[in-house]
Coordinates of C-alpha atoms in Angstrom, one line a residue:
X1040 CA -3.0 -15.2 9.1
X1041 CA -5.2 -17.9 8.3
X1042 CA -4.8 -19.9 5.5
X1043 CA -6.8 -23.1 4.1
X1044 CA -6.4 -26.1 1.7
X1045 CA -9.0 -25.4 -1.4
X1046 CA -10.8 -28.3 -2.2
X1047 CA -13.7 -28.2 -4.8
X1048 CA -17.1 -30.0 -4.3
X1049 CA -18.9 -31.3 -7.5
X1050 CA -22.1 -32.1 -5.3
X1051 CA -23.8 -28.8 -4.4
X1052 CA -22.4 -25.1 -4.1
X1053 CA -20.2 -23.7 -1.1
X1054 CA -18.3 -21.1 -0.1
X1055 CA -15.3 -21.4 2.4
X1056 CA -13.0 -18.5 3.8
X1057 CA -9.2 -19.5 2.6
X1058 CA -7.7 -16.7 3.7
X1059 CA -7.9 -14.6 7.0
X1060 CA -5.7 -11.7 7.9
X1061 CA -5.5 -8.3 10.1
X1062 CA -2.7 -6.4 8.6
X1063 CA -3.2 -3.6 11.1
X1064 CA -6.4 -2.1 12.7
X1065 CA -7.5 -0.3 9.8
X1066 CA -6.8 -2.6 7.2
X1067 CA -8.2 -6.6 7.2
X1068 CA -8.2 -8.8 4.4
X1069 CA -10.3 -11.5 3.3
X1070 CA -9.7 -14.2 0.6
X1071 CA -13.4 -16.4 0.2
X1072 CA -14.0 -19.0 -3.3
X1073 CA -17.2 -20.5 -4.5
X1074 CA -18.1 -23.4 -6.6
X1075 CA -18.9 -24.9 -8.4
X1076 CA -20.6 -22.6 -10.5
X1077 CA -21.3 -23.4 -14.6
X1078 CA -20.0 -21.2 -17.2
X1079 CA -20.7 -17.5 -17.1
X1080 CA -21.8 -17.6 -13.7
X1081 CA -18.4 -17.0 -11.8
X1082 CA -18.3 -13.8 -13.7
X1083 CA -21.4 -12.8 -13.0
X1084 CA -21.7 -13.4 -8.9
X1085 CA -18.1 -11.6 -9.1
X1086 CA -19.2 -8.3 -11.0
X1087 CA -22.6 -8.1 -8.8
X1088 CA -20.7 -8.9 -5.4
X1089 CA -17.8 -6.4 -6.0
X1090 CA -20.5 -3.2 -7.0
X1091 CA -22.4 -4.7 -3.2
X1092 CA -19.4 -4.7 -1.5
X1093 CA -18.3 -0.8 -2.6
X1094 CA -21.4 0.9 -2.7
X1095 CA -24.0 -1.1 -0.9
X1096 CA -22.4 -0.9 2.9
X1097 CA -23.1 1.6 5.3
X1098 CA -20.2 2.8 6.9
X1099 CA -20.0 5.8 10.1
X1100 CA -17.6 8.8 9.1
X1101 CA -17.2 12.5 10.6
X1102 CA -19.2 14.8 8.6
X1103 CA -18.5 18.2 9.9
X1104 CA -15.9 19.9 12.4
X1105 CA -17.1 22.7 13.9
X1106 CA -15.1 25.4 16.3
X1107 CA -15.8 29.2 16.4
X1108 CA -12.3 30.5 16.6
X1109 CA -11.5 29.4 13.2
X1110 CA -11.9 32.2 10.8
X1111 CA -11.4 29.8 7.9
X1112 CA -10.4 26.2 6.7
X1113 CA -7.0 27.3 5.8
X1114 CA -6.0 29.4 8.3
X1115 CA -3.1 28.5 11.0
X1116 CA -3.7 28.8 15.0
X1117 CA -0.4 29.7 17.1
X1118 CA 0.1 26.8 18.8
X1119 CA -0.9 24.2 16.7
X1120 CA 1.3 22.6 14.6
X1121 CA -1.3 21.8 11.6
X1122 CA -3.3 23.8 9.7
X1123 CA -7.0 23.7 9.9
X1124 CA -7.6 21.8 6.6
X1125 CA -4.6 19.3 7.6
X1126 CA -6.5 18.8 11.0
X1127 CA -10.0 18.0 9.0
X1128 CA -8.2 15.9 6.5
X1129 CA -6.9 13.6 9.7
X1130 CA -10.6 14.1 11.7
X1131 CA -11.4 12.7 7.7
X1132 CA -9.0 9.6 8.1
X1133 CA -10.5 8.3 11.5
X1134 CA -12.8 5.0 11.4
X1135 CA -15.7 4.8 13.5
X1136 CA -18.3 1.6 14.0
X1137 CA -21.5 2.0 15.1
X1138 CA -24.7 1.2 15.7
X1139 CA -26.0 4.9 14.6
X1140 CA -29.1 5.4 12.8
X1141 CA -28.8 8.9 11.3
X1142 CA -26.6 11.8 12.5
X1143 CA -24.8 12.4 16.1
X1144 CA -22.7 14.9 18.3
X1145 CA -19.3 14.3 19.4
X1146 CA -17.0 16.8 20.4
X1147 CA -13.1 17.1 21.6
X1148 CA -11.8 19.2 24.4
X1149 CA -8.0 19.2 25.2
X1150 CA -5.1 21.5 26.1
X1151 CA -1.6 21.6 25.2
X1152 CA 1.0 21.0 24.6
X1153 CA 0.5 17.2 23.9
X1154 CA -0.9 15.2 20.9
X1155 CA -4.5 15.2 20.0
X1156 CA -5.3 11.7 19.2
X1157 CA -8.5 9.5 18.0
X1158 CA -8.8 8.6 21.9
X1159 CA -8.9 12.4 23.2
X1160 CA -13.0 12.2 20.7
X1161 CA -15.9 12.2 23.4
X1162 CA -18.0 10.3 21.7
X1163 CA -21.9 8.5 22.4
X1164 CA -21.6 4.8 23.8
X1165 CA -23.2 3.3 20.2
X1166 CA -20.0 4.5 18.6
X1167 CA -16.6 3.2 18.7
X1168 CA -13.3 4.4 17.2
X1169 CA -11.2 1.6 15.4
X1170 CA -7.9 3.0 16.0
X1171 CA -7.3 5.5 18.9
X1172 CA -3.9 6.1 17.8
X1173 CA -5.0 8.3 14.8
X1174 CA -3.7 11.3 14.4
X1175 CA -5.9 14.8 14.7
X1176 CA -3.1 17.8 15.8
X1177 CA 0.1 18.4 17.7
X1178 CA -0.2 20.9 20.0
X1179 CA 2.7 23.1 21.0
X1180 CA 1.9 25.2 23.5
X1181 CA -0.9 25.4 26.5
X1182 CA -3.6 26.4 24.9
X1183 CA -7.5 24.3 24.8
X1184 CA -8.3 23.0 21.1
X1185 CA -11.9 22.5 21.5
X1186 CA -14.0 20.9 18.5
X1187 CA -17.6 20.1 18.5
X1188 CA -18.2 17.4 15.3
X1189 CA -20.8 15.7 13.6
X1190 CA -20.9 12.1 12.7
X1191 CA -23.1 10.4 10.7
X1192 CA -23.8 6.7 9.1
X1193 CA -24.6 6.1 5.4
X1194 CA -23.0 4.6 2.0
X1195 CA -21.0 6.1 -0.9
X1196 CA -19.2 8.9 -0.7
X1197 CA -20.4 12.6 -0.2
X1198 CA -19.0 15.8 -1.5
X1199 CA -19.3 19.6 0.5
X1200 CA -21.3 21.7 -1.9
X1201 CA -19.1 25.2 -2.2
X1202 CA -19.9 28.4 0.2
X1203 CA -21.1 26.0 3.2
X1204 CA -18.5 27.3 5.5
X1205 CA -20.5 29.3 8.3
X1206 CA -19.8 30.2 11.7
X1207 CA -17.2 27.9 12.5
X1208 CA -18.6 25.0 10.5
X1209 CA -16.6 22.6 8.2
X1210 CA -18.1 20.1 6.1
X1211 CA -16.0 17.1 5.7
X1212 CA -16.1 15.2 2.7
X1213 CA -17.3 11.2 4.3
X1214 CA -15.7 8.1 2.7
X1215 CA -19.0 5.8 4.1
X1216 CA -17.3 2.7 2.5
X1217 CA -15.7 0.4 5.1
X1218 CA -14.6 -2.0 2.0
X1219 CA -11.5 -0.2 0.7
X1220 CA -11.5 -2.7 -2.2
X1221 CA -12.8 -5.8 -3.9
X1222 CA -11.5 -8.0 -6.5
X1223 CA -13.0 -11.2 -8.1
X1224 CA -11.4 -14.1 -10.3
X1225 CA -12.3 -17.5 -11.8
X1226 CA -10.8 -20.3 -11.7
X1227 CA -11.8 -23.7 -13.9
X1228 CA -11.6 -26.9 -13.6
X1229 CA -12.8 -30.2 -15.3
X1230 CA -12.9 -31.1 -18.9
X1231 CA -15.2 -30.4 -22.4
X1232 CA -19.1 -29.5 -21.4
X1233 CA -18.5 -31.0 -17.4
X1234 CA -15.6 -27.6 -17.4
X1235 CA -16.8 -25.6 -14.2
X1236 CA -16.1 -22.4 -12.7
X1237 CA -14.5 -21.7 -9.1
X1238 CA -14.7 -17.9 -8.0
X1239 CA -12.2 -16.0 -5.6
X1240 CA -13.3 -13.0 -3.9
X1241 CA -10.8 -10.6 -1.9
X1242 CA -12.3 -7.8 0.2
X1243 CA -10.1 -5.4 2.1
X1244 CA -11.5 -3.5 4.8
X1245 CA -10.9 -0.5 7.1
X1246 CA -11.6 -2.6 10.0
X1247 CA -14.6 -1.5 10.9
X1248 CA -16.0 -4.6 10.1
X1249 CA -14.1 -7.8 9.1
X1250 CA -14.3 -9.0 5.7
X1251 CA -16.3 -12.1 6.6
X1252 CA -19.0 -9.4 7.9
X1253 CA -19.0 -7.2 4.7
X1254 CA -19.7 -10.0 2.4
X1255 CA -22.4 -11.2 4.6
X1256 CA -23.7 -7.9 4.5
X1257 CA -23.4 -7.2 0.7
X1258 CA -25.3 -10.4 0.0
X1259 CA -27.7 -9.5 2.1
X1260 CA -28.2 -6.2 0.7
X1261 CA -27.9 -7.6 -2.8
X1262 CA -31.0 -10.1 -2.3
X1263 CA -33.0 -7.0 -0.8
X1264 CA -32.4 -4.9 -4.5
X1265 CA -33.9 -8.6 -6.4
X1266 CA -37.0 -9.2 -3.9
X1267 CA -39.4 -6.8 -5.6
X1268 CA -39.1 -9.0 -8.8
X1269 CA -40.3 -11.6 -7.1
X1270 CA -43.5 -9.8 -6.5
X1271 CA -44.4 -8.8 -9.9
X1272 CA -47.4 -10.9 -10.5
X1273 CA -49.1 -9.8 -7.6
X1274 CA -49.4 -6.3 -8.7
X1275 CA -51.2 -5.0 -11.7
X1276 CA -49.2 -2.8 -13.3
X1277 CA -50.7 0.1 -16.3
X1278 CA -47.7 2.0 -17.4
X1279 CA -49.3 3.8 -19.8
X1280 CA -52.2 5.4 -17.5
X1281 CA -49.7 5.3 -14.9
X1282 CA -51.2 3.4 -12.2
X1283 CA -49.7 1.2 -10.2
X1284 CA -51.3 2.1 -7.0
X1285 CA -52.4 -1.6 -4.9
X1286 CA -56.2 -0.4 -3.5
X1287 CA -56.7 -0.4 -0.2
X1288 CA -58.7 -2.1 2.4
X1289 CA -60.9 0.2 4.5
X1290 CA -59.4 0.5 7.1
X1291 CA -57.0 3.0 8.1
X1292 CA -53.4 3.1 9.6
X1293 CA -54.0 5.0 12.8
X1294 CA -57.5 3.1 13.5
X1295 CA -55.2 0.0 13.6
X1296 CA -52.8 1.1 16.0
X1297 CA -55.3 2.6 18.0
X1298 CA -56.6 -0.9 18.9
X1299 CA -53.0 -1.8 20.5
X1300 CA -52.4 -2.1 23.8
X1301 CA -52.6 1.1 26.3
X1302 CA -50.5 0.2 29.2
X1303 CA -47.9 2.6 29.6
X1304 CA -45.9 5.2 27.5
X1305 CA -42.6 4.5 26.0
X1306 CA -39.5 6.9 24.6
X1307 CA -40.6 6.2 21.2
X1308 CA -37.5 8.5 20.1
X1309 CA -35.0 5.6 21.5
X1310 CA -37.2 2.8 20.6
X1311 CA -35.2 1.9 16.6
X1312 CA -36.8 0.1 13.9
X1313 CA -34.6 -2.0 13.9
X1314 CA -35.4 -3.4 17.7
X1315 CA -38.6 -5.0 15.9
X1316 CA -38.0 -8.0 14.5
X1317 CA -39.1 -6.4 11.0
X1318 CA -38.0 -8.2 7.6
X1319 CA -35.0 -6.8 6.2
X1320 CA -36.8 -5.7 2.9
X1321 CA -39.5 -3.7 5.4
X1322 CA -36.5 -2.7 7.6
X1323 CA -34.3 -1.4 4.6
X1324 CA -37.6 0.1 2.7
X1325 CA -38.5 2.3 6.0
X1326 CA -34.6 3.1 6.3
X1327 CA -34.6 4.9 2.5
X1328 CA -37.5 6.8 3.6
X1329 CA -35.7 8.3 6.7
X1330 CA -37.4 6.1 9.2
X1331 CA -35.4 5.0 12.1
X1332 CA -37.3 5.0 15.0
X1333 CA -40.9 4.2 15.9
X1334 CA -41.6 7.1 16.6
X1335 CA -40.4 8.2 13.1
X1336 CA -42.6 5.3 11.9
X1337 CA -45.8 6.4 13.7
X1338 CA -45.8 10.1 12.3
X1339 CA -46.8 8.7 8.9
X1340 CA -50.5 6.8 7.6
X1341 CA -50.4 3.6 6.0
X1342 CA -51.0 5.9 2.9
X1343 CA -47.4 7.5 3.0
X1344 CA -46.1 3.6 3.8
X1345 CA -47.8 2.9 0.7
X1346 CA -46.3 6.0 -1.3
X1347 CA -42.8 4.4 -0.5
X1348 CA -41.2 2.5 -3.2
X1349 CA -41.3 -1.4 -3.6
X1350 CA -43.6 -0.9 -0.2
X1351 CA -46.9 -3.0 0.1
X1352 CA -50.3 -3.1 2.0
X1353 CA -48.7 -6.1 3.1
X1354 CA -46.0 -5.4 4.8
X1355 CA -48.2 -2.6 6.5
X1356 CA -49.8 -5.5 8.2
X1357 CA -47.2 -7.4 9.1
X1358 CA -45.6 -3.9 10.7
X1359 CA -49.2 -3.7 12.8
X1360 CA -48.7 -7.6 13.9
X1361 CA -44.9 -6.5 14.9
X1362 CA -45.9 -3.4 17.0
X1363 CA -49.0 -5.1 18.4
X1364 CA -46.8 -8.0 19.3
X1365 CA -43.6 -6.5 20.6
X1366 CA -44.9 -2.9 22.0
X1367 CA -47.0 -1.2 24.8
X1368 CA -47.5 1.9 23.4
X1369 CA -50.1 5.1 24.1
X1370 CA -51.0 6.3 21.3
X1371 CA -52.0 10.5 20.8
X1372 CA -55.4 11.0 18.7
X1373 CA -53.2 13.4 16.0
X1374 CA -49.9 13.2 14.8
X1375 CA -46.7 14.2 16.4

């Protein structure tokens, strides 16, 4: 545990980390203050930062559990100590980091007797289990328990619509939120109209990523929601005749591309949008939309870019300067 003198400045605003801890693999803890703030705005940094922190994210779960000698989730299997709901609810309990854009397979293959732990998961090499001591089944006598599973990354939470258990699927329902909780308070100091506002956060984690990490993130994500209001003025909105469409230049999205280099062909499937250098508004816009690779990218016109929301002819270009600049791609006449 880490643990630090805190000393106000009265000069310019700072934040410090004063408190650092790893209770266990799955739970960190994180203790962070900034100031000085002015009245009323400790309260409101606190409020916006805690909703960032819960639901803003991305965490990787285990979506779905999926073996064909399972008649249904709450039946029993000789030789297995648990039932089948007891073994989703632990497959529900393990943490996973990753680097996973979208959905994956995973699968587990062991035979009693023995324990079934987090460690026996095969998994992909862009996901990593927190804790491979979890818990999954207790197998008591020599038989194979053989699970193929789904994984997937997103935020929230998710719950299994009803009658979606078919042919040896189960739904899981995901927990995407690595920050298992956030508080805020305010502290003052000084006196009359010079009184001034100190604010404590404290973020708990899973330990998928460390506190430090998940407020980094959260404030990045929580400047991404504000940047469209910084554009207003460039766009002429008509809410009454409901246009709000920015005209386009002539040219179209394909003819661009086209003009790019034609050297050699590339696995657009395992090139990610995220290997591009893009902005993190562009980056986070194409992520809402189900873009995640280039390939992804390439299978829509700058007029579905433009469809997207808070998305601007812009940022089209500065997408074209990106590929033009980072990628050596041949590119078909028609779409994918």
């Amino acid at each position: 545990m880490v643990r630090e003198k805190v000393t106000v400045s009265t000069r310019t605003l700072q934040w410090k980390c004063v408190e650092s801890r790893a209770d266990n693999k799955r739970l960190f803890y994180g203790r962070f203050i900034l100031s000085p703030l002015m009245k009323g705005q400790a309260d409101t940094i606190g409020i916006a930062m805690r909703r960032a922190l819960l639901g803003e994210i991305e965490g990787t779960c285990i979506t779905r559990a999926k073996s064909e000698k399972i008649p249904h989730e709450y039946s029993t299997i000789t030789g297995i100590q648990e039932s089948v709901h007891e073994i989703l609810m632990n497959l529900k309990e393990i943490v996973l980091r990753s680097n996973l854009y979208g959905t994956c397979e995973a699968s587990i293959c062991v035979r009693g007797p023995g324990y079934v732990t987090a460690q026996d998961i095969i998994l992909p090499p862009y996901v990593e289990i927190v804790d491979n001591t979890q818990h999954i089944a207790s197998l008591t006598k020599p038989i194979e328990l053989v699970i193929g599973l789904q994984i997937e990354k997103n935020r929230g939470y998710l719950i299994k619509a009803p009658n979606t258990f078919q042919d040896g699927s189960y739904p899981i329902d995901p927990v995407f939120m690595p920050v298992r909780n956030a508080n805020h308070s305010i502290h003052y100091f000084g006196n009359g109209n010079g009184k001034q506002e100190i604010l404590f956060l404290e973020i708990w984690t899973n330990g998928s990523l460390t506190p430090k990490e998940a407020l980094h993130e959260a404030s990045l994500n929580l400047i991404d929601l504000f940047i469209p209001f910084l554009h207003t003025e460039e766009e002429n909105f008509n809410l009454e005749d409901n246009h709000h469409m920015v005209p386009l230049p002539p040219f179209t999205f394909y003819d661009k591309l086209a003009k790019l280099t034609k050297k050699k062909k590339m696995a657009l499937k395992s090139i990610f949008i995220d290997q591009s250098e893009l902005p993190p508004r562009i980056y986070n816009c194409l992520k809402r939309s189900n873009i995640y690779t280039l390939l992804d990218l390439l299978n829509n016109s700058q007029e579905d870019l433009m469809k997207m929301e808070h998305f601007r002819i812009e940022d089209v270009k500065q997408i074209l300067g990106i590929l033009e600049k980072n990628f050596v791609i041949d590119l078909p006449k028609t779409k994918f």
